[in-house]
Coordinates of C-alpha atoms and ligand atoms in Angstrom, one line a residue:
M28 CA 23.7 -1.5 21.2
P29 CA 19.8 -0.6 21.6
S30 CA 17.7 -3.6 22.5
H31 CA 14.0 -3.7 22.9
D32 CA 11.0 -6.5 23.4
V33 CA 9.4 -5.2 20.1
L34 CA 11.0 -3.1 17.4
I35 CA 8.6 -1.4 14.9
I36 CA 10.1 -0.6 11.5
G37 CA 7.7 2.0 10.1
A38 CA 5.7 4.7 11.8
G39 CA 2.5 5.2 9.6
L40 CA -1.0 4.2 11.0
A41 CA 0.2 0.5 10.9
G42 CA 3.4 1.0 12.8
Q43 CA 2.1 3.4 15.5
R44 CA -0.9 1.4 15.9
A45 CA 1.4 -1.7 16.7
A46 CA 3.7 0.7 19.0
L47 CA 0.4 1.7 21.1
A48 CA -0.9 -1.8 21.5
A49 CA 2.8 -3.3 22.3
A50 CA 3.3 -0.2 24.7
Q51 CA -0.2 -1.0 26.5
A52 CA 0.9 -4.4 26.9
G53 CA 3.5 -3.4 28.8
V54 CA 6.8 -4.3 27.0
T55 CA 9.6 -2.2 25.9
V56 CA 9.0 -0.5 22.3
A57 CA 11.1 1.2 19.7
I58 CA 9.7 2.9 16.9
M59 CA 11.7 3.6 13.8
S60 CA 10.9 5.8 10.6
K61 CA 13.2 7.3 7.6
V62 CA 11.0 10.1 7.9
H63 CA 9.3 12.0 10.7
P64 CA 6.5 9.8 11.7
V65 CA 3.6 12.3 10.9
R66 CA 5.1 12.4 7.6
S67 CA 4.7 9.0 6.8
H68 CA 2.7 8.2 3.8
S69 CA -0.6 7.5 5.9
V70 CA -0.8 11.2 6.3
A71 CA -2.2 11.3 2.7
A72 CA -5.1 9.2 3.2
A73 CA -8.0 11.3 2.5
G74 CA -11.6 9.3 2.0
G75 CA -12.0 7.6 5.1
I76 CA -12.1 4.3 6.9
N77 CA -14.8 1.6 6.5
A78 CA -16.5 -0.2 9.5
A79 CA -20.2 -1.5 10.1
V80 CA -21.0 1.0 12.7
S81 CA -24.4 1.9 11.4
V82 CA -27.3 0.1 13.4
T83 CA -28.6 -0.8 9.7
D84 CA -25.2 -2.3 8.8
D85 CA -23.6 -5.6 9.7
W86 CA -19.9 -6.7 9.6
R87 CA -21.0 -9.9 7.5
S88 CA -22.3 -7.6 4.7
H89 CA -18.9 -5.6 5.0
A90 CA -16.8 -8.8 4.9
Y91 CA -19.1 -9.8 2.0
D92 CA -18.5 -6.8 0.0
T93 CA -14.6 -7.2 0.8
V94 CA -14.5 -10.8 -0.3
K95 CA -16.5 -9.6 -3.7
G96 CA -14.2 -6.6 -4.4
S97 CA -11.3 -9.1 -4.0
D98 CA -12.7 -11.3 -6.8
F99 CA -12.6 -14.3 -4.4
L100 CA -8.8 -14.0 -4.0
G101 CA -8.8 -12.6 -0.4
D102 CA -8.7 -14.9 2.5
Q103 CA -12.0 -15.0 4.2
D104 CA -11.0 -16.2 7.8
A105 CA -8.7 -12.7 7.6
I106 CA -11.4 -10.8 6.1
E107 CA -13.7 -12.0 9.0
V108 CA -11.3 -10.9 11.6
M109 CA -11.0 -7.4 10.1
C110 CA -14.4 -6.5 9.2
S111 CA -15.6 -8.1 12.5
E112 CA -13.2 -6.1 14.6
A113 CA -13.8 -2.7 12.7
P114 CA -16.8 -1.1 14.4
A115 CA -14.8 -1.4 17.7
E116 CA -11.5 0.0 16.3
V117 CA -13.3 3.3 14.7
M118 CA -14.8 3.9 18.1
H119 CA -11.6 3.4 20.0
L120 CA -10.1 6.2 17.3
E121 CA -13.2 8.2 17.9
H122 CA -12.7 7.9 22.0
I123 CA -9.0 9.1 21.5
G124 CA -9.7 11.9 20.0
V125 CA -10.1 11.3 16.0
T126 CA -12.9 14.2 14.9
F127 CA -14.7 11.8 12.3
H128 CA -17.7 14.1 10.7
R129 CA -20.9 13.7 12.4
N130 CA -24.5 14.0 11.0
D131 CA -27.4 15.9 12.1
D132 CA -28.5 13.7 14.7
G133 CA -25.1 13.8 16.4
L134 CA -24.0 10.1 15.1
L135 CA -20.9 9.3 13.1
D136 CA -21.6 10.5 9.5
L137 CA -20.7 7.8 6.5
R138 CA -20.1 8.1 3.2
A139 CA -20.7 6.0 0.1
F140 CA -17.5 4.5 -1.4
G141 CA -16.8 1.9 -4.1
G142 CA -18.0 -1.6 -3.9
A143 CA -19.8 -1.1 -0.8
S144 CA -23.3 -2.2 -0.5
V145 CA -24.2 0.5 1.8
K146 CA -22.7 3.8 3.1
R147 CA -20.2 2.5 5.9
T148 CA -16.9 4.9 5.4
A149 CA -16.1 7.1 8.6
Y150 CA -14.2 10.3 7.8
V151 CA -12.6 13.4 8.5
A152 CA -13.4 15.9 5.5
D153 CA -10.7 14.4 3.2
I154 CA -8.0 14.4 5.6
T155 CA -8.8 11.1 7.3
G156 CA -5.2 9.8 7.3
Q157 CA -3.7 12.9 8.7
A158 CA -6.4 13.1 11.5
I159 CA -5.7 9.5 12.7
L160 CA -2.1 9.5 12.5
H161 CA -1.6 12.9 14.5
V162 CA -3.8 11.2 17.3
L163 CA -2.0 8.1 17.4
Y164 CA 1.3 10.1 17.6
E165 CA -0.2 12.2 20.6
Q166 CA -1.2 8.6 22.3
L167 CA 2.1 7.4 22.1
M168 CA 3.5 10.2 23.6
K169 CA 1.8 9.2 26.8
H170 CA 4.2 6.0 26.8
S171 CA 7.5 7.9 26.4
D172 CA 9.0 6.0 29.0
T173 CA 8.7 2.7 27.4
V174 CA 8.5 3.7 23.7
D175 CA 11.7 4.9 22.2
R176 CA 11.3 6.9 19.0
Y177 CA 13.9 6.6 16.3
E178 CA 13.0 9.3 13.8
E179 CA 15.0 9.7 10.5
W180 CA 16.7 6.5 11.0
F181 CA 16.9 4.2 7.8
T182 CA 16.8 0.4 8.1
T183 CA 19.1 -1.2 6.0
S184 CA 18.5 -4.8 6.6
L185 CA 17.0 -7.3 9.1
I186 CA 19.3 -9.5 11.1
L187 CA 18.6 -13.3 11.5
D188 CA 20.2 -15.6 13.8
D189 CA 21.8 -19.1 12.8
E190 CA 18.5 -20.7 13.6
G191 CA 16.7 -18.1 11.2
T192 CA 14.9 -16.4 13.8
C193 CA 14.8 -12.4 13.5
T194 CA 16.7 -10.8 16.0
G195 CA 16.7 -7.1 15.2
C196 CA 18.0 -4.8 12.2
V197 CA 20.7 -2.6 11.1
A198 CA 19.9 1.0 10.7
R199 CA 21.5 4.3 9.8
N200 CA 21.0 7.5 11.5
I201 CA 20.2 9.8 8.4
R202 CA 21.4 13.1 10.2
T203 CA 24.9 11.7 11.2
G204 CA 25.2 8.7 9.1
D205 CA 26.2 6.6 11.9
M206 CA 25.2 3.0 11.6
E207 CA 23.8 0.9 14.7
V208 CA 22.7 -2.6 15.4
F209 CA 19.3 -2.9 17.0
T210 CA 18.5 -6.0 18.8
A211 CA 14.8 -6.9 19.4
K212 CA 12.9 -10.0 20.8
N213 CA 10.3 -9.3 17.6
V214 CA 10.6 -7.0 14.9
I215 CA 7.3 -5.7 13.4
L216 CA 7.7 -4.3 9.8
A217 CA 5.2 -1.4 9.0
S218 CA 7.2 -0.1 6.3
G219 CA 4.5 0.8 3.6
G220 CA 4.2 0.2 0.3
A221 CA 6.1 0.2 -3.4
G222 CA 4.4 2.9 -5.1
Q223 CA 7.6 4.4 -6.5
I224 CA 7.9 1.3 -8.7
W225 CA 5.6 3.1 -11.1
K226 CA 5.5 6.5 -12.4
P227 CA 3.8 8.3 -11.7
S228 CA 2.1 7.0 -8.8
T229 CA -0.2 8.7 -6.0
N230 CA 2.4 7.2 -3.3
A231 CA 4.8 9.7 -1.5
L232 CA 8.5 9.4 -2.5
I233 CA 9.1 7.1 0.7
C234 CA 7.1 4.2 -0.7
T235 CA 10.1 2.3 -2.1
A236 CA 9.3 -1.3 -1.3
D237 CA 11.8 -1.1 1.8
G238 CA 10.2 -3.6 3.9
I239 CA 8.8 -6.0 1.3
T240 CA 12.4 -6.6 -0.1
Q241 CA 14.1 -6.6 3.4
A242 CA 11.8 -9.5 4.4
Y243 CA 12.1 -11.4 0.8
R244 CA 15.9 -11.1 1.6
A245 CA 15.5 -12.7 4.5
G246 CA 13.6 -15.6 2.9
V247 CA 9.9 -14.6 3.3
P248 CA 7.6 -15.3 0.7
L249 CA 6.0 -12.5 -0.8
M250 CA 2.2 -13.2 -1.9
D251 CA -0.2 -11.9 -4.4
M252 CA 2.5 -9.5 -5.9
E253 CA 0.5 -9.3 -9.0
M254 CA -2.2 -7.7 -7.7
I255 CA -1.3 -4.0 -8.1
Q256 CA -4.1 -1.3 -7.9
Y257 CA -4.7 1.7 -10.6
H258 CA -7.0 4.1 -8.9
P259 CA -9.8 5.5 -11.1
T260 CA -8.9 9.2 -10.4
T261 CA -5.9 10.5 -10.5
L262 CA -5.0 13.6 -11.9
L263 CA -4.0 13.2 -15.9
E264 CA -1.0 15.6 -15.8
N265 CA 0.8 14.1 -12.8
G266 CA -0.8 11.3 -11.0
F267 CA -2.3 13.0 -8.1
L268 CA -5.2 11.5 -6.3
I269 CA -8.6 12.8 -6.4
T270 CA -10.0 11.0 -3.4
E271 CA -13.2 8.1 -4.4
G272 CA -14.8 10.5 -1.8
A273 CA -15.6 12.5 -4.7
R274 CA -17.5 9.8 -6.3
G275 CA -18.8 8.8 -3.1
E276 CA -20.4 12.4 -2.7
G277 CA -21.9 11.6 -6.1
A278 CA -19.4 13.0 -8.9
H279 CA -19.9 11.5 -12.4
L280 CA -17.2 10.1 -14.8
L281 CA -17.9 11.6 -18.4
N282 CA -16.5 10.4 -21.8
S283 CA -15.9 12.6 -24.8
E284 CA -19.7 12.0 -25.9
G285 CA -20.6 13.4 -22.6
E286 CA -21.8 10.0 -21.6
R287 CA -21.9 8.6 -17.9
F288 CA -20.2 5.1 -19.5
M289 CA -20.1 3.4 -16.2
E290 CA -23.8 2.5 -17.3
K291 CA -22.3 0.0 -19.8
Y292 CA -19.8 -1.6 -17.3
A293 CA -21.6 -1.5 -13.9
P294 CA -25.1 -0.5 -14.3
N295 CA -26.1 -1.0 -10.6
K296 CA -23.2 0.4 -8.8
M297 CA -22.1 3.2 -12.0
E298 CA -19.3 5.3 -10.5
L299 CA -19.1 3.2 -7.3
A300 CA -18.1 -0.3 -8.8
S301 CA -14.9 -1.4 -7.3
R302 CA -11.8 0.3 -8.4
D303 CA -10.5 -2.5 -10.9
V304 CA -13.8 -2.5 -12.9
V305 CA -14.1 1.3 -12.8
S306 CA -10.1 1.6 -13.7
R307 CA -10.8 -1.0 -16.8
A308 CA -13.8 0.9 -17.8
E309 CA -12.1 4.2 -18.1
Q310 CA -9.1 2.7 -19.9
T311 CA -11.4 1.0 -22.5
E312 CA -13.1 4.1 -23.2
I313 CA -9.6 6.0 -23.7
N314 CA -8.5 3.1 -25.7
E315 CA -11.2 3.2 -28.0
G316 CA -11.2 6.9 -28.6
R317 CA -13.5 8.0 -26.5
G318 CA -11.2 10.0 -24.1
V319 CA -10.6 13.7 -23.4
G320 CA -7.9 16.1 -23.1
E321 CA -4.8 16.0 -24.8
D322 CA -4.3 12.8 -27.1
G323 CA -7.6 11.7 -25.6
A324 CA -5.9 10.5 -22.6
G325 CA -8.0 11.4 -19.9
I326 CA -11.6 11.1 -18.3
Y327 CA -13.9 14.0 -17.1
L328 CA -14.8 13.8 -13.4
D329 CA -17.4 15.9 -12.7
I330 CA -17.6 17.1 -9.3
T331 CA -19.8 19.8 -9.9
V332 CA -23.0 18.1 -9.7
V333 CA -22.1 17.5 -5.6
P334 CA -23.5 20.6 -3.9
K335 CA -20.9 23.4 -3.9
K336 CA -21.5 23.8 -0.1
R337 CA -20.8 19.8 0.4
T338 CA -18.0 20.1 -1.7
L339 CA -16.2 22.9 0.3
E340 CA -16.9 20.9 3.5
A341 CA -16.3 17.5 2.9
L342 CA -14.0 17.3 -0.2
R343 CA -11.5 20.6 0.7
E344 CA -8.3 19.3 0.3
I345 CA -9.2 18.3 -3.3
V346 CA -10.7 21.6 -3.8
N347 CA -7.0 22.8 -3.1
I348 CA -5.3 20.0 -5.4
G349 CA -7.6 20.8 -8.2
K350 CA -6.6 24.6 -8.0
D351 CA -2.9 24.1 -7.3
F352 CA -2.0 21.0 -9.4
A353 CA -4.5 21.1 -12.7
G354 CA -5.6 25.1 -12.3
V355 CA -9.2 23.7 -12.1
D356 CA -12.3 24.8 -9.6
I357 CA -13.6 21.8 -9.3
T358 CA -17.0 23.3 -8.0
K359 CA -17.1 25.1 -11.7
E360 CA -15.9 22.6 -14.1
P361 CA -15.1 18.9 -14.7
I362 CA -11.3 17.9 -13.9
L363 CA -9.1 15.7 -16.0
I364 CA -8.3 12.3 -14.9
R365 CA -7.3 8.9 -15.9
P366 CA -6.4 5.4 -14.1
G367 CA -3.2 5.7 -12.0
Q368 CA -1.0 3.4 -9.7
H369 CA -2.1 3.8 -6.2
Y370 CA -1.5 0.3 -4.2
I371 CA -0.3 -2.6 -3.8
M372 CA -2.3 -5.6 -2.7
G373 CA 0.3 -8.0 -2.3
G374 CA 3.3 -8.2 0.1
V375 CA 4.9 -10.0 3.0
K376 CA 2.9 -13.1 3.8
T377 CA 1.7 -13.3 7.4
D378 CA -1.2 -14.8 9.4
V379 CA -4.1 -13.0 11.3
D380 CA -1.7 -12.0 14.2
G381 CA 1.0 -10.5 11.5
A382 CA 3.3 -13.1 12.1
T383 CA 5.5 -14.2 9.0
P384 CA 7.0 -17.6 8.7
V385 CA 10.4 -16.4 10.1
P386 CA 10.0 -16.6 13.8
G387 CA 10.3 -13.1 15.7
L388 CA 9.2 -11.1 12.1
Y389 CA 5.9 -9.7 11.9
A390 CA 4.3 -7.4 9.1
A391 CA 1.5 -5.2 9.1
G392 CA 0.1 -2.5 7.0
E393 CA 0.6 -2.0 3.3
V394 CA 4.1 -4.1 3.4
A395 CA 1.8 -7.0 4.4
C396 CA -0.3 -9.5 2.6
V397 CA -2.6 -11.3 5.0
S398 CA -4.8 -11.2 2.2
V399 CA -7.8 -9.3 3.1
H400 CA -7.9 -7.3 -0.3
G401 CA -7.1 -10.6 -2.4
G402 CA -7.1 -9.3 -6.1
N403 CA -8.4 -5.8 -5.2
R404 CA -8.8 -3.8 -2.2
L405 CA -11.9 -1.4 -1.6
G406 CA -11.5 2.1 -1.1
A407 CA -11.1 2.7 2.7
N408 CA -10.4 -0.9 3.7
S409 CA -6.5 0.1 3.7
L410 CA -6.5 2.2 6.9
L411 CA -8.8 -0.5 8.6
D412 CA -6.4 -3.2 7.5
T413 CA -3.3 -1.1 8.9
L414 CA -5.0 -0.3 12.3
I415 CA -6.5 -4.1 12.9
F416 CA -3.3 -6.0 12.0
G417 CA -0.9 -3.3 13.2
R418 CA -2.9 -3.7 16.6
R419 CA -3.0 -7.5 16.4
S420 CA 0.7 -7.6 15.7
G421 CA 1.7 -5.4 18.5
E422 CA -0.4 -7.4 21.0
H423 CA 1.0 -10.7 19.7
A424 CA 4.5 -10.0 19.5
A425 CA 4.5 -8.1 23.1
E426 CA 3.1 -11.3 24.3
R427 CA 5.6 -13.7 22.7
A428 CA 8.1 -11.2 24.1
K429 CA 7.1 -11.6 27.6
S430 CA 8.4 -15.5 27.7
M431 CA 11.5 -14.6 26.0
T432 CA 15.4 -13.5 26.9
M433 CA 16.6 -11.0 25.0
P434 CA 18.8 -12.2 21.9
T435 CA 22.4 -11.3 21.1
N436 CA 23.7 -10.0 17.7
D437 CA 27.1 -9.3 16.5
R438 CA 28.0 -6.7 14.2
T439 CA 28.5 -8.7 11.0
Q440 CA 25.5 -7.4 9.1
L441 CA 26.4 -3.8 10.3
L442 CA 30.0 -4.5 8.8
K443 CA 28.3 -5.7 5.4
D444 CA 25.9 -2.9 5.1
E445 CA 28.6 -0.3 6.2
A446 CA 30.7 -1.8 3.3
E447 CA 27.8 -1.5 0.8
I448 CA 27.3 1.9 1.5
K449 CA 31.1 3.0 1.2
E450 CA 31.0 0.9 -2.2
I451 CA 28.1 2.8 -3.5
I452 CA 29.8 6.1 -2.5
G453 CA 32.9 5.3 -4.0
R454 CA 31.5 4.4 -7.5
P455 CA 33.1 6.1 -10.6
K456 CA 30.7 8.0 -12.6
T457 CA 30.9 5.5 -15.5
G458 CA 27.5 3.9 -15.0
R459 CA 24.2 5.4 -15.0
R460 CA 22.5 7.4 -12.6
V461 CA 20.4 6.0 -9.9
S462 CA 17.5 8.2 -10.8
E463 CA 17.4 7.4 -14.6
I464 CA 17.4 3.9 -13.5
K465 CA 14.7 4.6 -11.4
D466 CA 12.7 6.6 -14.2
E467 CA 12.9 3.7 -16.8
L468 CA 11.7 1.1 -14.3
G469 CA 8.7 3.2 -13.5
T470 CA 7.9 4.2 -17.0
V471 CA 8.2 0.5 -18.2
M472 CA 6.2 -0.6 -15.2
N473 CA 3.6 2.0 -15.9
R474 CA 3.5 0.8 -19.5
Y475 CA 3.4 -2.9 -19.2
V476 CA 2.3 -3.8 -15.4
A477 CA -0.9 -1.8 -15.4
V478 CA -4.6 -2.0 -16.2
F479 CA -4.1 -4.4 -19.2
R480 CA -1.5 -6.7 -19.3
D481 CA -0.4 -9.5 -21.9
E482 CA 2.5 -12.2 -22.1
A483 CA 4.5 -10.0 -24.4
G484 CA 4.4 -6.9 -22.4
L485 CA 5.2 -8.7 -19.3
Q486 CA 8.2 -10.5 -20.8
H487 CA 9.5 -7.2 -22.0
A488 CA 9.1 -5.8 -18.5
H489 CA 10.8 -8.7 -17.1
E490 CA 13.8 -8.4 -19.2
V491 CA 14.1 -4.8 -18.6
V492 CA 14.0 -5.2 -14.9
R493 CA 16.9 -7.7 -15.1
R494 CA 18.8 -5.5 -17.0
L495 CA 18.1 -2.7 -14.6
K496 CA 19.3 -5.0 -11.8
E497 CA 22.7 -5.2 -13.4
E498 CA 23.1 -1.7 -14.1
A499 CA 22.2 -0.6 -10.6
K500 CA 25.3 -2.5 -9.1
S501 CA 27.3 0.5 -11.0
A502 CA 24.8 3.1 -10.8
Y503 CA 26.7 6.3 -9.0
I504 CA 25.3 9.1 -6.7
D505 CA 26.5 12.6 -6.5
D506 CA 26.8 13.0 -2.4
Q507 CA 29.6 11.4 -0.9
G508 CA 28.7 12.9 2.5
T509 CA 27.5 11.5 5.4
V510 CA 25.0 14.3 7.0
F511 CA 21.4 13.9 5.4
N512 CA 22.8 12.0 2.3
Q513 CA 19.6 10.8 0.5
D514 CA 21.4 10.1 -2.5
V515 CA 23.3 6.8 -0.9
L516 CA 19.6 5.9 0.4
G517 CA 18.0 6.5 -3.1
A518 CA 20.4 3.7 -4.3
I519 CA 19.4 1.6 -1.6
E520 CA 15.9 2.0 -2.3
L521 CA 16.5 1.5 -6.0
G522 CA 17.8 -2.0 -5.3
Y523 CA 14.7 -2.7 -2.9
M524 CA 12.2 -1.7 -5.8
L525 CA 14.0 -3.5 -8.5
D526 CA 13.6 -6.8 -6.5
A527 CA 9.9 -6.2 -5.6
A528 CA 9.5 -5.2 -9.3
E529 CA 10.6 -8.6 -10.1
C530 CA 8.3 -10.2 -8.3
C531 CA 5.3 -8.5 -9.4
V532 CA 6.2 -9.1 -13.1
V533 CA 6.8 -12.7 -12.6
A534 CA 3.7 -13.2 -10.5
A535 CA 1.9 -11.5 -13.3
L536 CA 3.5 -13.5 -16.0
E537 CA 2.5 -16.7 -13.8
R538 CA -1.1 -15.8 -13.7
K539 CA -3.0 -17.0 -16.7
E540 CA -6.1 -15.6 -16.0
S541 CA -8.0 -12.3 -15.3
R542 CA -9.0 -11.7 -11.7
G543 CA -9.3 -8.3 -9.9
A544 CA -6.6 -5.9 -10.8
Q545 CA -4.8 -8.3 -12.9
F546 CA -6.2 -8.1 -16.4
R547 CA -4.6 -10.4 -19.1
T548 CA -5.9 -9.6 -22.4
D549 CA -4.4 -12.8 -23.8
F550 CA -6.4 -14.6 -20.8
P551 CA -9.4 -12.3 -20.3
E552 CA -11.7 -14.7 -18.2
R553 CA -11.2 -15.6 -14.6
N554 CA -10.5 -19.2 -14.4
D555 CA -11.3 -20.8 -10.7
D556 CA -10.4 -24.0 -11.4
E557 CA -6.7 -23.5 -12.1
W558 CA -6.2 -20.0 -10.6
Q559 CA -8.2 -19.4 -7.4
K560 CA -4.9 -19.8 -5.1
H561 CA -2.1 -17.5 -4.1
I562 CA 0.9 -17.1 -6.0
N563 CA 3.9 -16.5 -3.6
T564 CA 7.4 -15.5 -4.8
S565 CA 10.5 -16.5 -3.0
I566 CA 14.4 -15.5 -3.3
N567 CA 16.3 -17.4 -5.2
G568 CA 19.7 -16.1 -4.9
D569 CA 20.6 -13.9 -7.8
D570 CA 18.2 -15.5 -9.9
V571 CA 14.5 -15.3 -10.9
P572 CA 12.3 -15.9 -7.9
T573 CA 11.0 -19.1 -7.2
I574 CA 7.1 -19.4 -7.4
H575 CA 4.8 -21.5 -5.3
Y576 CA 1.4 -21.7 -4.6
S577 CA -0.9 -21.4 -1.4
P578 CA -4.6 -22.1 -1.0
V579 CA -7.3 -19.6 -0.5
T580 CA -9.2 -19.6 2.5
I581 CA -12.9 -19.7 2.2
T582 CA -15.0 -19.8 4.9
Q583 CA -18.8 -18.9 4.1
W584 CA -18.6 -17.2 0.5
Q585 CA -18.1 -19.5 -2.2
P586 CA -17.0 -18.1 -5.5
E587 CA -19.7 -16.6 -8.0
E588 CA -19.4 -14.2 -11.1
R589 CA -18.6 -10.5 -10.0
K590 CA -21.1 -8.0 -11.3
Y591 CA -21.7 -4.3 -10.1
Ligands
FAD22 C1 -3.4 9.9 -1.7 C2 -3.7 8.5 -1.0 C3 -5.0 8.6 -0.3 C4 -5.4 7.4 0.2 N1 -6.5 7.6 0.8 C5 -6.9 6.4 1.6 C6 -8.1 6.5 2.3 O1 -8.7 7.4 2.4 N2 -8.7 5.3 2.9 C7 -7.9 4.0 3.0 O2 -8.3 3.1 3.5 N3 -6.6 4.1 2.1 C8 -6.1 5.3 1.7 N4 -5.0 5.2 1.3 C9 -4.1 4.0 1.4 C10 -3.3 4.0 2.6 O3 -3.2 5.6 2.9 C11 -2.0 3.3 2.6 O4 -2.3 2.0 2.1 C12 -1.8 3.4 4.1 O5 -1.9 4.6 5.0 C13 -0.3 2.6 4.6 O6 -0.1 2.8 5.6 P1 0.9 2.0 6.4 O7 1.4 2.2 7.9 O8 1.4 0.6 5.8 O9 2.2 2.8 5.7 P2 3.0 4.4 5.6 O10 2.0 5.1 6.2 O11 3.4 4.3 4.3 O12 4.3 4.1 6.7 C14 5.4 3.6 6.3 C15 6.6 3.8 7.2 O13 7.8 2.9 7.3 C16 8.6 4.1 7.3 N5 9.7 3.4 6.7 C17 10.0 2.8 5.4 N6 11.1 2.2 4.7 C18 12.0 2.3 6.1 C19 13.4 2.2 6.1 N7 13.8 1.4 5.1 N8 13.7 2.6 7.3 C20 13.0 3.1 8.3 N9 11.6 3.5 8.1 C21 11.0 3.2 6.9 C22 8.4 5.2 6.8 O14 9.4 6.2 7.3 C23 6.8 5.3 7.4 O15 6.9 5.9 8.6 C24 -4.5 6.2 0.3 C25 -3.2 6.2 -0.3 C26 -2.9 7.4 -1.3 C27 -1.6 7.3 -1.8

C-alpha cells in the first residue's frame, strides 16, 4: 500500500505547483493524474497570468480590480494574499525557465486584459499554460527521489477515518484496471473544474467535477457554485475558446449593424469590461435581433484591426484555431463568436492555505473556492490562483505532515469502489447510455444555467438533473474490459457531474438577485442587503443539498456600484 506525507490528486498547474512546494519542504510526495500531467487542462491556458510586476503598477490596484470584477463577492483577505504574492510568483516562474514575452527594453511585456485598470498580464504568445506546465514538470524531475508520479491513475474516492480526517484515497490504474489504496498524512485536491457539465464548453473532456464531488461526498461544503463563467469569445460552431488576449491586443466586437455595441454597455472599458458584462452585452444583442451568422446567434470578433505582424506573433494559436475550426483567416476577416461556458468560480471551500473543513484535506486551483473570484473571475487570474494557492497548500500540507505519524487505512473503501465498478460493467443494456445522459445534462445546463437565468428555467433544470441522477443509476456502457476502460470511468465521472450540477442549480435558485455571472431576469438588481454572502451547499444523503451561508470577508473595499 503506497504511503506518502502529501498526496496530490491532479497534475495541472495547481497540482504541480503544490508538489514542487511540498518536495522543496523536504517531505515525500505523490502526484496522481488521470491523464499524463502535461495533458492536464492547464495546458490549454492561452492569454496569460496577472501580476503587478510593472514599476507603475501596485498589487493593491490588482486587488481592487479583482474585488470589483468579483462583484464584491470575493473574499478580500484571500484576494490580498493572491495579488500581493503574484509578482514574486511570476518572477519565480521566469527564473525557473518560463520564456515570457519581453518588450523592446528587455522587460516583461504585459498585455491588457478584461477588467484590469492597467496592462498587467504576462504571457507567452497564446500558449502561456503550456509554457508554465512544461517548466513545472521539468522542475519536478529534480525531485524524483522524493516525488512519486502516478500517471494515468484515476481517483475514485477519498478515504476518511473514524474521526473524519482524510487519510488517503482509492485509485484505479487506468492501464491495468487494478485498484489500490493510497495512504497519506495530507491529501491535496488539485483536480480542476467542471466544464463538461455544460455542452458545449471550452474545457477539456477531463473537466468532470471529480474532485469537487469527491470532497462534497466527504462532507466538505461547496461554495459559490452558482457562479459559472460564460466567456465572451467562443467559436459559434463548437465552443472553442478565442483568448481574451485578442481583445487585449485591440480586437473589436461588432453586431449585425456593424456597431461596436460595447459602447452602450461599458463605455469606459469597451471590449475589455469584465467577462460577465461583455457576455451579457453580447447575449442581449443576440436576443434583440442584432446577432450575426445563422439564426443571428453570433457576434463578430474583428481581429483584422490588430496589425497582422502582431497577430502572427502574439496570437498564433488562435490563427490556427480560426483556420482549422472555423475556416477563417482571422488576419483577413472577422470570426463568428458567442458567449460559451468556460470556468467555475465556485468549488471546494478552503481557507487561504488551501485547507478545507476536513482535517488533512486541502484543495487548490479550479476545484477550490477560496473565493478570490467571487461572482466573476478576471481573465488571467486563474493561472495565478492555481499557482499561489497550489504553492501555499503544498507548503502548509508539508508542514502539517512533519508533526504527524503515518495513518493506516484498511481496504473497506477499495472494496466498495471495486464493487461499484463491477456493478457498472455488469449492467444490462436496458437503461440509457451514459453518453446520452451526459448530452442531455449539458444541453439543459447550457439552456437554463447560463448567461441569463430565471426561477422557471432553474426549476426545470433541477427537475431534469434529479431525473438524470436516477437514470444514471442504471446507465450502461459498452466496454467490459479492464485495460484502458474509459467507458467505466465515464460512468463514474457522470455521477460526479450530476452531483456538482445539482449544487450549481440549487445555489442559483437560492440567490434571488443578480451579481457577477448570476443574472436572474426575475431579480435583475444586485441586492447587497440580503445577498452579499456566500451560498454553500452540503451533501444531504440522496436528497437535495442543504444550503447554508457564510459571510464575505471585506478588508478595505466597501461594496459600490460596478461600472466599466
Ligand atoms: C481554453 C482555455 C484557456 C484558458 N486560458 C487562461 C489564461 O490565459 N489565463 C488564466 O488565468 N486562465 C486561463 N484558463 C483557465 C485555466 O486554464 C484553468 O482554470 C486552470 O488551468 C485550471 O488548473 P488546475 O490545475 O486547477 O486544473 P487542471 O489543469 O484542469 O488539472 C486537473 C488535474 O486533475 C487531474 N484529475 C482530475 N480528476 C481526476 C481523478 N478522478 N483522478 C486523478 N486525476 C484527476 C487531471 O488529470 C489533471 O491533471 C483557460 C481555460 C481554458 C479552457
